[in-house]
Structures are given as C-alpha cells and as structure tokens.
PDB file of C-alpha atoms in Angstrom:
ATOM      1  CA  ASP I   1     144.720 -88.546 150.726  1.00 59.00           C
ATOM      2  CA  ALA I   2     141.892 -87.103 152.815  1.00 65.00           C
ATOM      3  CA  ALA I   3     141.937 -84.969 155.929  1.00 63.00           C
ATOM      4  CA  PHE I   4     139.359 -83.652 158.351  1.00 63.00           C
ATOM      5  CA  THR I   5     139.498 -79.872 158.053  1.00 67.00           C
ATOM      6  CA  ASN I   6     136.713 -78.752 160.370  1.00 69.00           C
ATOM      7  CA  PHE I   7     136.746 -80.279 163.833  1.00 74.00           C
ATOM      8  CA  ASN I   8     133.713 -78.265 164.934  1.00 78.00           C
ATOM      9  CA  ILE I   9     131.418 -80.537 162.941  1.00 75.00           C
ATOM     10  CA  ASP I  10     129.723 -83.256 164.974  1.00 79.00           C
ATOM     11  CA  TRP I  11     129.706 -86.240 162.605  1.00 78.00           C
ATOM     12  CA  ARG I  12     126.583 -87.712 164.219  1.00 80.00           C
ATOM     13  CA  VAL I  13     124.640 -84.548 163.407  1.00 82.00           C
ATOM     14  CA  HIS I  14     126.357 -84.046 160.034  1.00 77.00           C
ATOM     15  CA  LEU I  15     125.476 -87.557 158.855  1.00 81.00           C
ATOM     16  CA  HIS I  16     122.035 -87.653 160.504  1.00 81.00           C
ATOM     17  CA  GLY I  17     119.618 -89.615 158.366  1.00 83.00           C
ATOM     18  CA  HIS I  18     122.388 -91.831 156.997  1.00 83.00           C
ATOM     19  CA  LEU I  19     123.469 -93.558 160.208  1.00 83.00           C
ATOM     20  CA  ARG I  20     121.472 -96.764 160.183  1.00 83.00           C
ATOM     21  CA  ASN I  21     122.529 -99.936 161.929  1.00 81.00           C
ATOM     22  CA  SER I  22     121.755-101.972 158.819  1.00 88.00           C
ATOM     23  CA  LYS I  23     124.303-100.173 156.612  1.00 91.00           C
ATOM     24  CA  VAL I  24     127.858-101.434 156.085  1.00 93.00           C
ATOM     25  CA  LEU I  25     129.096 -98.644 153.789  1.00 91.00           C
ATOM     26  CA  LEU I  26     128.294 -94.933 153.730  1.00 89.00           C
ATOM     27  CA  ALA I  27     129.526 -92.939 150.733  1.00 87.00           C
ATOM     28  CA  SER I  28     128.576 -90.317 148.184  1.00 85.00           C
ATOM     29  CA  ARG I  29     128.238 -90.499 144.413  1.00 83.00           C
ATOM     30  CA  ASP I  30     130.004 -88.568 141.712  1.00 76.00           C
ATOM     31  CA  ASN I  31     129.633 -88.525 137.931  1.00 74.00           C
ATOM     32  CA  ALA I  32     131.119 -92.003 137.591  1.00 71.00           C
ATOM     33  CA  ALA I  33     129.686 -94.082 140.428  1.00 78.00           C
ATOM     34  CA  ILE I  34     129.932 -94.473 144.178  1.00 85.00           C
ATOM     35  CA  ASN I  35     132.783 -92.203 145.245  1.00 80.00           C
ATOM     36  CA  LEU I  36     135.219 -94.023 147.490  1.00 81.00           C
ATOM     37  CA  GLY I  37     137.583 -91.120 148.122  1.00 78.00           C
ATOM     38  CA  VAL I  38     135.964 -90.757 151.539  1.00 80.00           C
ATOM     39  CA  PHE I  39     133.652 -93.395 152.955  1.00 85.00           C
ATOM     40  CA  PHE I  40     132.572 -94.697 156.335  1.00 86.00           C
ATOM     41  CA  MET I  41     132.088 -98.225 157.638  1.00 89.00           C
ATOM     42  CA  PRO I  42     130.876 -99.267 161.073  1.00 89.00           C
ATOM     43  CA  ASN I  43     132.951-101.636 163.155  1.00 91.00           C
ATOM     44  CA  THR I  44     130.470-104.516 163.055  1.00 93.00           C
ATOM     45  CA  PRO I  45     130.682-108.202 162.089  1.00 95.00           C
ATOM     46  CA  LYS I  46     128.464-107.581 159.040  1.00 95.00           C
ATOM     47  CA  ALA I  47     130.703-104.696 157.861  1.00 94.00           C
ATOM     48  CA  HIS I  48     133.789-106.882 158.364  1.00 95.00           C
ATOM     49  CA  GLU I  49     132.189-109.589 156.220  1.00 96.00           C
ATOM     50  CA  PHE I  50     131.399-107.010 153.531  1.00 95.00           C
ATOM     51  CA  LEU I  51     134.941-105.618 153.630  1.00 94.00           C
ATOM     52  CA  THR I  52     136.379-109.134 153.294  1.00 94.00           C
ATOM     53  CA  LEU I  53     134.197-109.834 150.254  1.00 95.00           C
ATOM     54  CA  TRP I  54     135.086-106.453 148.768  1.00 93.00           C
ATOM     55  CA  TYR I  55     138.799-107.107 149.272  1.00 91.00           C
ATOM     56  CA  GLU I  56     138.475-110.537 147.651  1.00 91.00           C
ATOM     57  CA  GLN I  57     137.369-108.818 144.444  1.00 90.00           C
ATOM     58  CA  ARG I  58     140.917-107.490 143.973  1.00 82.00           C
ATOM     59  CA  HIS I  59     141.910-110.511 141.857  1.00 80.00           C
ATOM     60  CA  VAL I  60     139.137-109.670 139.388  1.00 79.00           C
ATOM     61  CA  VAL I  61     140.106-106.034 138.932  1.00 77.00           C
ATOM     62  CA  GLU I  62     143.863-106.646 138.972  1.00 75.00           C
ATOM     63  CA  LYS I  63     143.506-108.989 136.003  1.00 74.00           C
ATOM     64  CA  ARG I  64     141.700-106.279 134.054  1.00 70.00           C
ATOM     65  CA  LYS I  65     144.325-103.581 134.822  1.00 65.00           C
ATOM     66  CA  LEU I  66     141.653-101.042 135.775  1.00 62.00           C
ATOM     67  CA  PHE I  67     142.417 -97.549 137.090  1.00 63.00           C
ATOM     68  CA  HIS I  68     139.907 -97.179 139.940  1.00 70.00           C
ATOM     69  CA  LYS I  69     140.439-100.601 141.462  1.00 78.00           C
ATOM     70  CA  ASP I  70     138.492 -99.996 144.668  1.00 81.00           C
ATOM     71  CA  GLN I  71     135.450 -98.708 142.775  1.00 84.00           C
ATOM     72  CA  GLU I  72     135.613-101.504 140.217  1.00 86.00           C
ATOM     73  CA  ALA I  73     135.920-104.070 143.003  1.00 90.00           C
ATOM     74  CA  LEU I  74     132.848-102.618 144.721  1.00 92.00           C
ATOM     75  CA  LYS I  75     130.873-102.573 141.463  1.00 90.00           C
ATOM     76  CA  ASN I  76     131.840-106.189 140.819  1.00 90.00           C
ATOM     77  CA  LEU I  77     130.891-107.236 144.352  1.00 94.00           C
ATOM     78  CA  LEU I  78     127.463-105.592 144.116  1.00 94.00           C
ATOM     79  CA  LYS I  79     126.930-107.111 140.665  1.00 94.00           C
ATOM     80  CA  THR I  80     127.895-110.657 141.682  1.00 94.00           C
ATOM     81  CA  LYS I  81     126.353-110.507 145.167  1.00 95.00           C
ATOM     82  CA  PRO I  82     123.376-108.146 144.794  1.00 95.00           C
ATOM     83  CA  LYS I  83     122.064-108.901 148.295  1.00 96.00           C
ATOM     84  CA  TRP I  84     124.719-106.474 149.605  1.00 96.00           C
ATOM     85  CA  ASP I  85     123.337-103.534 147.658  1.00 94.00           C
ATOM     86  CA  LYS I  86     120.701-102.832 150.313  1.00 95.00           C
ATOM     87  CA  PHE I  87     123.465-102.450 152.914  1.00 95.00           C
ATOM     88  CA  VAL I  88     125.224 -99.659 150.998  1.00 95.00           C
ATOM     89  CA  ASP I  89     124.112 -96.043 151.371  1.00 91.00           C
ATOM     90  CA  SER I  90     125.583 -93.872 148.633  1.00 90.00           C
ATOM     91  CA  THR I  91     123.049 -91.080 148.991  1.00 88.00           C
ATOM     92  CA  ILE I  92     125.152 -88.743 151.128  1.00 85.00           C
ATOM     93  CA  PRO I  93     125.565 -85.482 149.198  1.00 82.00           C
ATOM     94  CA  GLN I  94     129.151 -85.343 147.976  1.00 77.00           C
ATOM     95  CA  GLY I  95     129.800 -81.927 149.514  1.00 75.00           C
ATOM     96  CA  LYS I  96     129.025 -83.254 152.995  1.00 77.00           C
ATOM     97  CA  ILE I  97     131.965 -85.652 153.047  1.00 77.00           C
ATOM     98  CA  ASN I  98     134.196 -85.092 150.060  1.00 72.00           C
ATOM     99  CA  GLY I  99     135.454 -81.727 148.804  1.00 67.00           C
ATOM    100  CA  TYR I 100     138.292 -81.935 146.277  1.00 63.00           C
ATOM    101  CA  LEU I 101     141.404 -79.814 146.451  1.00 59.00           C
ATOM    102  CA  ASP I 102     142.521 -80.469 142.900  1.00 60.00           C
ATOM    103  CA  ASN I 103     139.876 -82.312 140.899  1.00 58.00           C
ATOM    104  CA  LYS I 104     138.031 -79.823 138.733  1.00 61.00           C
ATOM    105  CA  ASN I 105     135.430 -82.477 137.815  1.00 59.00           C
ATOM    106  CA  GLY I 106     134.225 -82.844 141.387  1.00 60.00           C
ATOM    107  CA  LEU I 107     132.811 -80.671 144.105  1.00 59.00           C
ATOM    108  CA  GLN I 108     135.525 -78.262 145.239  1.00 59.00           C
ATOM    109  CA  TRP I 109     136.638 -77.994 148.852  1.00 58.00           C
ATOM    110  CA  VAL I 110     135.831 -74.661 150.455  1.00 60.00           C
ATOM    111  CA  GLU I 111     136.821 -73.195 153.786  1.00 61.00           C
ATOM    112  CA  HIS I 112     134.871 -74.732 156.677  1.00 59.00           C
ATOM    113  CA  SER I 113     134.157 -77.951 154.734  1.00 63.00           C
ATOM    114  CA  TRP I 114     134.399 -81.089 156.843  1.00 59.00           C
ATOM    115  CA  ILE I 115     136.821 -83.154 154.753  1.00 58.00           C
ATOM    116  CA  ALA I 116     139.370 -82.261 152.072  1.00 60.00           C
ATOM    117  CA  HIS I 117     140.253 -84.924 149.531  1.00 56.00           C
ATOM    118  CA  GLN I 118     143.333 -84.711 147.333  1.00 59.00           C
ATOM    119  CA  VAL I 119     143.464 -86.921 144.253  1.00 60.00           C
ATOM    120  CA  PHE I 120     145.706 -87.281 141.234  1.00 58.00           C
ATOM    121  CA  CYS I 121     148.781 -86.105 143.122  1.00 60.00           C
ATOM    122  CA  THR I 122     151.833 -87.373 141.275  1.00 61.00           C
ATOM    123  CA  ASP I 123     154.323 -84.826 142.608  1.00 64.00           C
ATOM    124  CA  THR I 124     154.209 -84.436 146.387  1.00 64.00           C
ATOM    125  CA  SER I 125     156.438 -81.357 146.295  1.00 69.00           C
ATOM    126  CA  VAL I 126     153.582 -79.599 144.502  1.00 62.00           C
ATOM    127  CA  CYS I 127     150.608 -81.231 146.237  1.00 60.00           C
ATOM    128  CA  ALA I 128     151.764 -81.434 149.848  1.00 60.00           C
ATOM    129  CA  PRO I 129     152.027 -77.675 150.471  1.00 61.00           C
ATOM    130  CA  ARG I 130     148.433 -77.244 149.265  1.00 57.00           C
ATOM    131  CA  PHE I 131     147.173 -80.148 151.343  1.00 53.00           C
ATOM    132  CA  ILE I 132     149.119 -79.508 154.548  1.00 54.00           C
ATOM    133  CA  SER I 133     149.468 -75.883 155.490  1.00 49.00           C
TER     134      SER I 133
END
C-alpha cells in the first residue's frame, strides 16, 4: 500500500540525521502515534530480534480485536519491554516518508514526494487507478 514515487531522491541524504547504527526502527508520527504506514528497519541481528518480539505481540492485539494491529502491537511491545524504546526513532517528519493519497487526516502526497501511501482502500477498482497510473 506504499510506493516510491520519486527515484531521484537519495535515501541516505533524505534520511540524514536519522540513520544511526543503534536504531532498529525508523518511522514518523501522526496524530495517533508512531505511523507504521511506511517505516524502515536495518538488516541487523538486533533489528531481527526486535521484529520477532514485535511479531510475538500479535496474540495480545488479536484477542482485543483492535483496528491498527501493527501499531497496537508496537505500543504493547514498548510498554512491556521499555528497553527497546531507545532503539526506535519516530522523529522523521511525516512528509519525508509518508504522503497519503486518500487520508484527509494525514499529510497529503504531492508531486515529487518520495513515497505515496494509500490507506483505507476497500474498493480496488476505485483506488488502484489513483495509485497506479
């Protein structure tokens, strides 16, 4: 549900200041919490451990029948294992990595943005032509 839309952007330059070897998750924030529509993880043993722990939280959120399961799982992980909080960088400005095509509550995608993110698409015959053109 996300696509790179500007291949002229060098991600190392674009994310400068956020690329630290100690981080296992790079994301932005929105009105609700850490926005997981678009996020980045390094391919490191520590990031793999974090991802495994994050995935293991699925049983907690599935029992509660929550809507944003990935975000709830992350919140639960950081609440129950607070040592991981220092390895998460959610300070990337949302517009740098996550412009919405159809979410009026978030930062809107504009031409030349790096990544377009489509959410709440329940009818692909309507959404797909806007997303893939």
